[in-house]
Coordinates of C-alpha atoms in Angstrom, one line a residue:
M1 CA -1.3 -241.5 -73.0
V2 CA 0.2 -238.4 -74.1
A3 CA -0.7 -235.5 -72.1
A4 CA -0.3 -232.8 -74.6
Q5 CA 0.6 -232.5 -77.9
V6 CA 3.4 -229.7 -77.3
P7 CA 6.0 -229.9 -74.4
D8 CA 7.0 -226.7 -72.5
E9 CA 10.2 -225.1 -73.8
K10 CA 11.7 -225.0 -70.5
L11 CA 11.3 -228.9 -69.9
V12 CA 12.6 -229.5 -73.4
Y13 CA 15.8 -227.5 -72.8
L14 CA 16.7 -229.1 -69.4
Y15 CA 16.4 -232.5 -71.1
C16 CA 18.2 -231.6 -74.2
S17 CA 20.7 -228.9 -73.3
S18 CA 23.5 -231.5 -72.9
I19 CA 22.6 -233.4 -76.4
F20 CA 22.8 -230.1 -78.2
S21 CA 25.8 -228.6 -76.7
G22 CA 29.0 -227.6 -78.6
A23 CA 28.7 -228.3 -82.5
N24 CA 25.6 -230.1 -82.1
A25 CA 24.0 -226.5 -81.0
Q26 CA 24.3 -225.5 -84.8
I27 CA 22.0 -228.1 -86.1
R28 CA 19.0 -226.7 -87.9
R29 CA 17.1 -229.2 -90.1
L30 CA 14.4 -231.0 -88.4
K31 CA 15.8 -234.6 -89.8
S32 CA 19.0 -234.2 -87.9
V33 CA 17.4 -233.0 -85.0
T34 CA 15.2 -236.1 -84.5
Q35 CA 18.0 -238.5 -85.4
R36 CA 20.2 -236.9 -82.8
L37 CA 16.9 -237.4 -80.4
Q38 CA 16.5 -240.9 -81.5
K39 CA 20.1 -241.6 -81.0
H40 CA 19.9 -240.2 -77.1
K41 CA 16.5 -241.8 -76.5
A42 CA 17.6 -242.9 -72.9
S43 CA 18.2 -239.2 -71.9
I44 CA 14.8 -238.0 -72.9
R45 CA 12.8 -241.2 -72.1
T46 CA 10.8 -239.6 -69.4
L47 CA 9.9 -236.7 -71.7
E48 CA 9.0 -239.1 -74.4
N49 CA 6.5 -241.0 -72.0
D50 CA 4.3 -237.6 -71.9
F51 CA 5.2 -236.2 -75.6
P52 CA 5.6 -237.6 -79.0
L53 CA 9.1 -237.4 -80.7
N54 CA 8.2 -235.0 -83.3
A55 CA 6.7 -232.6 -81.0
I56 CA 9.7 -232.8 -79.0
A57 CA 11.9 -232.4 -82.0
S58 CA 10.0 -229.4 -83.3
V59 CA 10.2 -227.3 -79.9
V60 CA 14.1 -228.4 -79.9
Q61 CA 14.4 -226.9 -83.6
C62 CA 13.0 -224.0 -82.4
L63 CA 15.2 -223.4 -79.7
L64 CA 18.2 -224.3 -82.1
K65 CA 17.1 -221.6 -84.7
D66 CA 16.9 -219.0 -81.8
R67 CA 20.3 -220.2 -80.6
I68 CA 19.1 -221.0 -77.2
F69 CA 21.5 -224.0 -76.7
E70 CA 24.5 -222.0 -77.3
S71 CA 24.3 -219.7 -74.5
S72 CA 23.2 -219.8 -71.1
T73 CA 22.5 -216.0 -70.9
R74 CA 20.4 -216.5 -73.9
A75 CA 18.7 -219.5 -72.3
R76 CA 17.9 -217.4 -69.0
R77 CA 16.4 -214.5 -70.9
R78 CA 14.1 -216.9 -73.0
L79 CA 13.2 -219.0 -69.9
P80 CA 13.6 -216.3 -66.9
D81 CA 12.9 -218.8 -64.2
L82 CA 15.3 -221.5 -65.6
C83 CA 17.9 -221.1 -62.6
Q84 CA 15.2 -220.8 -60.0
P85 CA 15.1 -223.7 -57.5
S86 CA 11.5 -225.2 -56.9
K87 CA 10.1 -225.2 -53.6
G88 CA 10.5 -229.1 -53.6
G89 CA 14.7 -228.6 -53.9
E90 CA 15.1 -228.3 -57.7
V91 CA 18.6 -228.9 -58.5
K92 CA 20.7 -225.5 -58.8
Q93 CA 21.8 -224.7 -62.4
A94 CA 25.1 -225.6 -63.5
T95 CA 27.7 -222.6 -63.0
S96 CA 29.5 -223.3 -66.1
D97 CA 28.7 -225.0 -69.3
V98 CA 30.7 -228.3 -70.7
E99 CA 31.8 -228.1 -74.1
D100 CA 30.8 -231.2 -76.2
V101 CA 33.8 -233.5 -76.4
K102 CA 33.0 -235.5 -79.6
S103 CA 31.2 -233.6 -82.6
E104 CA 28.6 -235.7 -84.2
P105 CA 28.3 -236.2 -88.1
E106 CA 25.2 -234.0 -88.5
A107 CA 26.8 -230.9 -86.8
V108 CA 27.3 -228.3 -89.4
Q109 CA 30.5 -228.6 -91.1
G110 CA 33.1 -225.7 -90.3
E111 CA 32.3 -225.9 -86.5
C112 CA 35.7 -225.6 -84.6
D113 CA 37.2 -228.8 -83.6
G114 CA 38.8 -227.1 -80.5
E115 CA 41.8 -225.4 -80.0
K116 CA 44.7 -228.0 -80.6
G117 CA 47.8 -228.2 -78.8
G118 CA 47.5 -226.0 -75.6
T119 CA 50.6 -225.0 -73.6
P120 CA 53.2 -227.6 -73.7
L121 CA 54.7 -229.1 -70.5
G122 CA 58.3 -228.3 -70.4
V123 CA 60.8 -229.9 -68.6
K124 CA 64.4 -229.4 -67.9
G125 CA 66.9 -230.9 -70.3
P126 CA 68.0 -234.6 -69.3
Q127 CA 70.8 -235.5 -67.0
K128 CA 73.6 -237.9 -67.5
G129 CA 72.5 -238.5 -71.0
M130 CA 68.8 -239.6 -70.2
T131 CA 66.1 -238.4 -72.6
P132 CA 62.3 -238.5 -71.8
K133 CA 60.2 -240.1 -74.7
D134 CA 57.9 -237.3 -75.1
M135 CA 60.6 -234.3 -74.0
K136 CA 59.5 -230.9 -75.2
P137 CA 62.8 -229.1 -76.0
D138 CA 61.4 -225.4 -75.5
G139 CA 58.6 -225.7 -73.4
T140 CA 58.0 -224.5 -69.7
H141 CA 55.7 -226.1 -67.2
A142 CA 52.3 -225.2 -67.8
L143 CA 51.7 -225.7 -64.0
T144 CA 53.8 -222.7 -63.3
D145 CA 53.1 -220.3 -66.7
G146 CA 49.4 -219.7 -65.8
Y147 CA 48.0 -222.3 -67.9
T148 CA 47.6 -225.9 -67.9
G149 CA 47.1 -228.1 -71.1
V150 CA 44.2 -230.6 -70.5
A151 CA 43.0 -232.4 -73.2
N152 CA 44.2 -229.9 -75.8
K153 CA 42.5 -226.6 -74.1
R154 CA 43.9 -223.9 -72.1
I155 CA 42.7 -223.6 -68.8
P156 CA 43.4 -220.6 -66.5
K157 CA 45.2 -221.1 -63.7
S158 CA 42.5 -219.7 -61.2
R159 CA 40.3 -222.8 -62.2
Q160 CA 43.1 -225.2 -61.4
K161 CA 43.4 -223.8 -57.8
S162 CA 39.7 -224.6 -57.1
P163 CA 38.7 -227.4 -59.7
K164 CA 35.4 -227.7 -58.8
G165 CA 32.6 -229.7 -60.9
I166 CA 30.0 -228.2 -63.0
V167 CA 27.5 -228.6 -60.7
S168 CA 27.0 -226.5 -57.5
E169 CA 28.6 -228.4 -54.5
A170 CA 25.2 -227.6 -52.5
H171 CA 23.9 -230.5 -54.3
R172 CA 25.4 -233.9 -54.1
I173 CA 25.2 -236.3 -57.0
D174 CA 26.1 -239.8 -56.4
L175 CA 27.3 -242.1 -59.1
P176 CA 26.6 -245.9 -58.7
F177 CA 29.1 -247.4 -56.4
R178 CA 30.2 -250.0 -58.6
T179 CA 30.9 -247.4 -61.4
Q180 CA 32.8 -245.1 -58.7
H181 CA 35.1 -247.9 -57.9
K182 CA 35.9 -249.0 -61.6
L183 CA 36.5 -245.5 -62.5
L184 CA 38.9 -244.6 -59.7
V185 CA 40.9 -247.7 -60.0
K186 CA 41.3 -247.1 -63.7
V187 CA 42.4 -243.6 -63.0
Q188 CA 44.9 -244.8 -60.2
T189 CA 46.2 -247.5 -62.8
L190 CA 46.9 -244.8 -65.2
L191 CA 48.6 -242.5 -62.7
E192 CA 50.8 -245.6 -61.7
E193 CA 51.7 -246.0 -65.1
C194 CA 52.4 -242.7 -65.9
C195 CA 54.7 -242.4 -62.8
F196 CA 56.4 -245.9 -63.5
N197 CA 57.4 -244.6 -67.1
F198 CA 58.6 -241.4 -65.8
G199 CA 60.7 -243.2 -63.2
K200 CA 62.2 -245.4 -65.6
I201 CA 63.7 -242.6 -67.5
W202 CA 64.7 -240.6 -64.7
L203 CA 65.4 -243.0 -61.7
P204 CA 66.5 -245.9 -63.3
L205 CA 69.0 -246.8 -60.9
E206 CA 67.0 -246.2 -57.9
M207 CA 64.1 -248.5 -59.3
D208 CA 66.5 -251.2 -59.9
A209 CA 67.9 -250.9 -56.3
Q210 CA 64.0 -251.0 -55.0
G211 CA 63.1 -254.0 -57.4
W212 CA 60.8 -251.8 -59.0
H213 CA 60.4 -253.6 -62.4
E214 CA 56.5 -253.9 -62.9
T215 CA 54.0 -251.0 -62.6
E216 CA 52.4 -252.9 -59.9
S217 CA 55.5 -252.9 -57.6
V218 CA 54.7 -249.2 -56.5
E219 CA 51.8 -247.6 -55.1
L220 CA 50.5 -244.4 -56.2
T221 CA 51.2 -242.6 -52.8
Q222 CA 54.9 -243.9 -52.8
W223 CA 55.2 -242.0 -56.2
T224 CA 53.9 -238.7 -55.0
D225 CA 56.1 -238.8 -51.9
R226 CA 59.0 -239.5 -54.3
F227 CA 58.1 -237.2 -57.0
L228 CA 56.5 -234.3 -54.9
G229 CA 57.2 -235.1 -51.4
P230 CA 59.1 -232.3 -49.2
L231 CA 62.0 -234.3 -47.8
I232 CA 63.4 -236.0 -50.8
P233 CA 64.9 -234.3 -53.9
R234 CA 62.7 -234.2 -57.3
P235 CA 63.9 -235.5 -60.1
P236 CA 65.2 -232.6 -62.6
A237 CA 62.6 -233.4 -65.0
I238 CA 59.8 -231.7 -62.5
K239 CA 59.7 -228.0 -62.6
P240 CA 58.8 -226.5 -59.1
I241 CA 55.2 -226.3 -58.7
P242 CA 53.5 -223.5 -56.5
E243 CA 52.6 -224.7 -53.3
T244 CA 49.1 -223.9 -53.3
I245 CA 48.8 -226.2 -56.3
L246 CA 51.2 -229.0 -55.1
H247 CA 49.2 -229.3 -51.8
E248 CA 46.0 -229.8 -53.6
V249 CA 47.6 -232.3 -56.2
V250 CA 49.2 -234.6 -53.6
G251 CA 46.2 -234.4 -51.4
E252 CA 43.3 -235.2 -54.1
T253 CA 45.8 -237.7 -55.3
R254 CA 46.1 -239.4 -52.2
R255 CA 42.2 -239.5 -51.7
L256 CA 41.9 -240.9 -54.9
R257 CA 44.1 -243.8 -54.0
H258 CA 42.4 -244.4 -50.6
A259 CA 39.0 -244.2 -52.2
A260 CA 39.9 -247.0 -54.7
V261 CA 41.6 -249.4 -52.2
H262 CA 39.1 -248.8 -49.4
R263 CA 36.0 -248.5 -51.4
S264 CA 35.0 -245.3 -49.8
P265 CA 31.8 -243.7 -51.1
V266 CA 32.6 -240.4 -52.9
C267 CA 30.3 -238.0 -54.4
A268 CA 30.7 -237.0 -57.9
N269 CA 31.7 -233.6 -57.2
E270 CA 34.7 -234.9 -55.2
I271 CA 35.4 -237.1 -58.1
V272 CA 35.8 -234.4 -60.7
K273 CA 38.4 -232.7 -58.1
M274 CA 40.3 -235.9 -57.8
L275 CA 40.5 -236.2 -61.7
G276 CA 41.6 -232.6 -61.9
A277 CA 44.3 -233.3 -59.6
A278 CA 45.2 -236.4 -61.4
V279 CA 45.6 -234.6 -64.8
S280 CA 47.5 -232.4 -63.2
L281 CA 50.1 -234.8 -61.8
A282 CA 50.0 -236.4 -65.2
E283 CA 51.2 -233.2 -67.2
A284 CA 53.9 -232.5 -64.4
L285 CA 55.3 -235.7 -65.5
D286 CA 55.2 -234.9 -69.1
D287 CA 53.1 -237.8 -70.0
S288 CA 50.5 -236.0 -72.4
N289 CA 49.1 -239.3 -73.3
Q290 CA 47.9 -240.4 -70.0
A291 CA 46.8 -236.7 -69.1
R292 CA 44.6 -237.0 -72.3
K293 CA 42.9 -240.0 -71.2
I294 CA 42.1 -238.9 -67.6
A295 CA 41.2 -235.5 -68.9
E296 CA 38.7 -237.3 -71.0
I297 CA 37.2 -239.2 -68.3
K298 CA 37.0 -236.2 -66.2
T299 CA 35.0 -234.4 -69.0
Q300 CA 32.6 -237.5 -69.3
V301 CA 31.9 -237.2 -65.7
E302 CA 31.0 -233.6 -65.7
L303 CA 28.9 -234.3 -68.7
G304 CA 27.1 -237.3 -66.7
M305 CA 26.7 -235.0 -63.6
K306 CA 25.1 -232.3 -65.7
D307 CA 22.7 -234.8 -67.4
I308 CA 21.5 -236.1 -64.0
M309 CA 21.3 -232.2 -62.9
H310 CA 18.9 -231.8 -66.0
H311 CA 17.1 -235.1 -65.4
N312 CA 16.2 -234.1 -61.8
S313 CA 15.3 -230.4 -62.6
A314 CA 12.8 -231.8 -65.3
L315 CA 11.5 -234.3 -62.9
E316 CA 11.1 -231.3 -60.1
R317 CA 9.2 -229.7 -62.5
R318 CA 7.0 -232.3 -64.0
L319 CA 6.2 -233.2 -59.9
S320 CA 5.3 -229.6 -59.3
N321 CA 3.1 -229.3 -62.6
Q322 CA 1.5 -232.6 -61.5
L323 CA 1.0 -231.6 -58.1
Q324 CA -0.6 -228.4 -59.1
D325 CA -3.0 -230.3 -61.3
I326 CA -3.8 -232.5 -58.4
A327 CA -4.4 -229.5 -56.3
R328 CA -6.6 -227.9 -59.0
R329 CA -8.7 -231.3 -59.5
K330 CA -9.1 -231.6 -55.9
A331 CA -10.6 -228.1 -55.4
E332 CA -13.0 -228.9 -58.4
L333 CA -14.0 -231.8 -56.6
D334 CA -14.3 -229.9 -53.3
R335 CA -16.4 -227.6 -55.0
L336 CA -18.7 -230.4 -56.6
E337 CA -19.0 -232.2 -53.3
A338 CA -20.2 -228.9 -51.6
S339 CA -22.6 -228.5 -54.5
F340 CA -24.0 -231.8 -54.1
R341 CA -24.2 -231.4 -50.6
E342 CA -26.1 -228.0 -50.8
A343 CA -28.4 -229.9 -53.4
M344 CA -28.9 -232.7 -51.3
A345 CA -30.2 -230.4 -48.4
T346 CA -32.4 -228.6 -50.3
S347 CA -34.0 -231.5 -51.7
D348 CA -34.1 -232.9 -48.1
R349 CA -35.9 -229.6 -47.0
M350 CA -38.4 -229.5 -49.6
K351 CA -39.1 -233.1 -49.1
R352 CA -40.0 -232.3 -45.7
T353 CA -41.9 -229.1 -46.3
E354 CA -44.0 -231.7 -48.7
V355 CA -44.4 -233.8 -46.1
G356 CA -45.5 -231.3 -43.7
S357 CA -47.9 -229.7 -45.9
A358 CA -49.4 -233.1 -46.8
L359 CA -49.7 -234.0 -42.8
E360 CA -51.3 -230.6 -42.1
D361 CA -53.9 -230.9 -44.9
I362 CA -54.7 -234.1 -43.5
L363 CA -55.3 -232.3 -39.9
T364 CA -57.4 -229.5 -41.3
A365 CA -59.5 -232.2 -43.1
C366 CA -60.0 -234.2 -39.9
S367 CA -60.8 -231.0 -38.1
S368 CA -63.4 -229.9 -40.5
A369 CA -65.0 -233.3 -40.7
P370 CA -68.4 -233.7 -39.2
P371 CA -68.6 -236.0 -35.9

């Protein structure tokens, strides 16, 4: 049964902010809003159990017209306690917004598709006539020029040094283990393919001597030791990487491989760090195709984390409202119980008085009767 006709704006925002992010925050028509909600019914299933879809769509349209989904600052101004954790442990607000990766057909035309190109990864000229497939003739390493191109986006180096997820690390989010394992194995495979292709171009003799003729011939940690290790000269195509970034890339890559091989449970926040290091490694080897694939996986993991966070926040708020309603009803029942008990006591006193008066009348009659 529908509990109310119109859902609370805060509840709608928590459920729908990831649905109407990026270009989709520009949607204004109620029909387009409803279509997008229907497309993402799985994300609002809990909300739809309590409110009709048309009521949810109306609130979303109002928030869209007021541009609440476009700015977290505007959202906090409209919904003041949006970021306040509840006493029950409400999930913290995300520390940064994630851009919508795929623009939807109903989004308003003219929305930017995103900055294209980014800073190209530069490599030194080939040695002894060797030429990488995607050699950038005049670029410089993004890892050392202050920015790195991740999925065609320029990201400041300050964010590379601490590739934290969009969710506060104080709150742990765990993906289903099967999903985690498949994800890490896939990224490990992409990195090993990236390293193998790089090695074929820059280390063909060494690979022939080692008998490395297939991607599966070499473990990922062997590649990182060969390309980024301190004891072996690096191929000339890899420009020196700052030690702070190098240490993180090597460490997170090793952790990724260990978790994939030994099936170690890892929280989603740590997976995001591993994926950030994997993107940096692919870019260092000038493999933009693999870097783009891994960056897309990373973005989808972050979006999933944000969706889980908003869902948990909505559940927390819903539980809090339900507990308040239960407390209100309990107080009303206690009041009714006290009223009933008082009425019962009053009725009992009246009955006792009535019986006592009758007995006294009988006694009086007996006393006044002739012998």
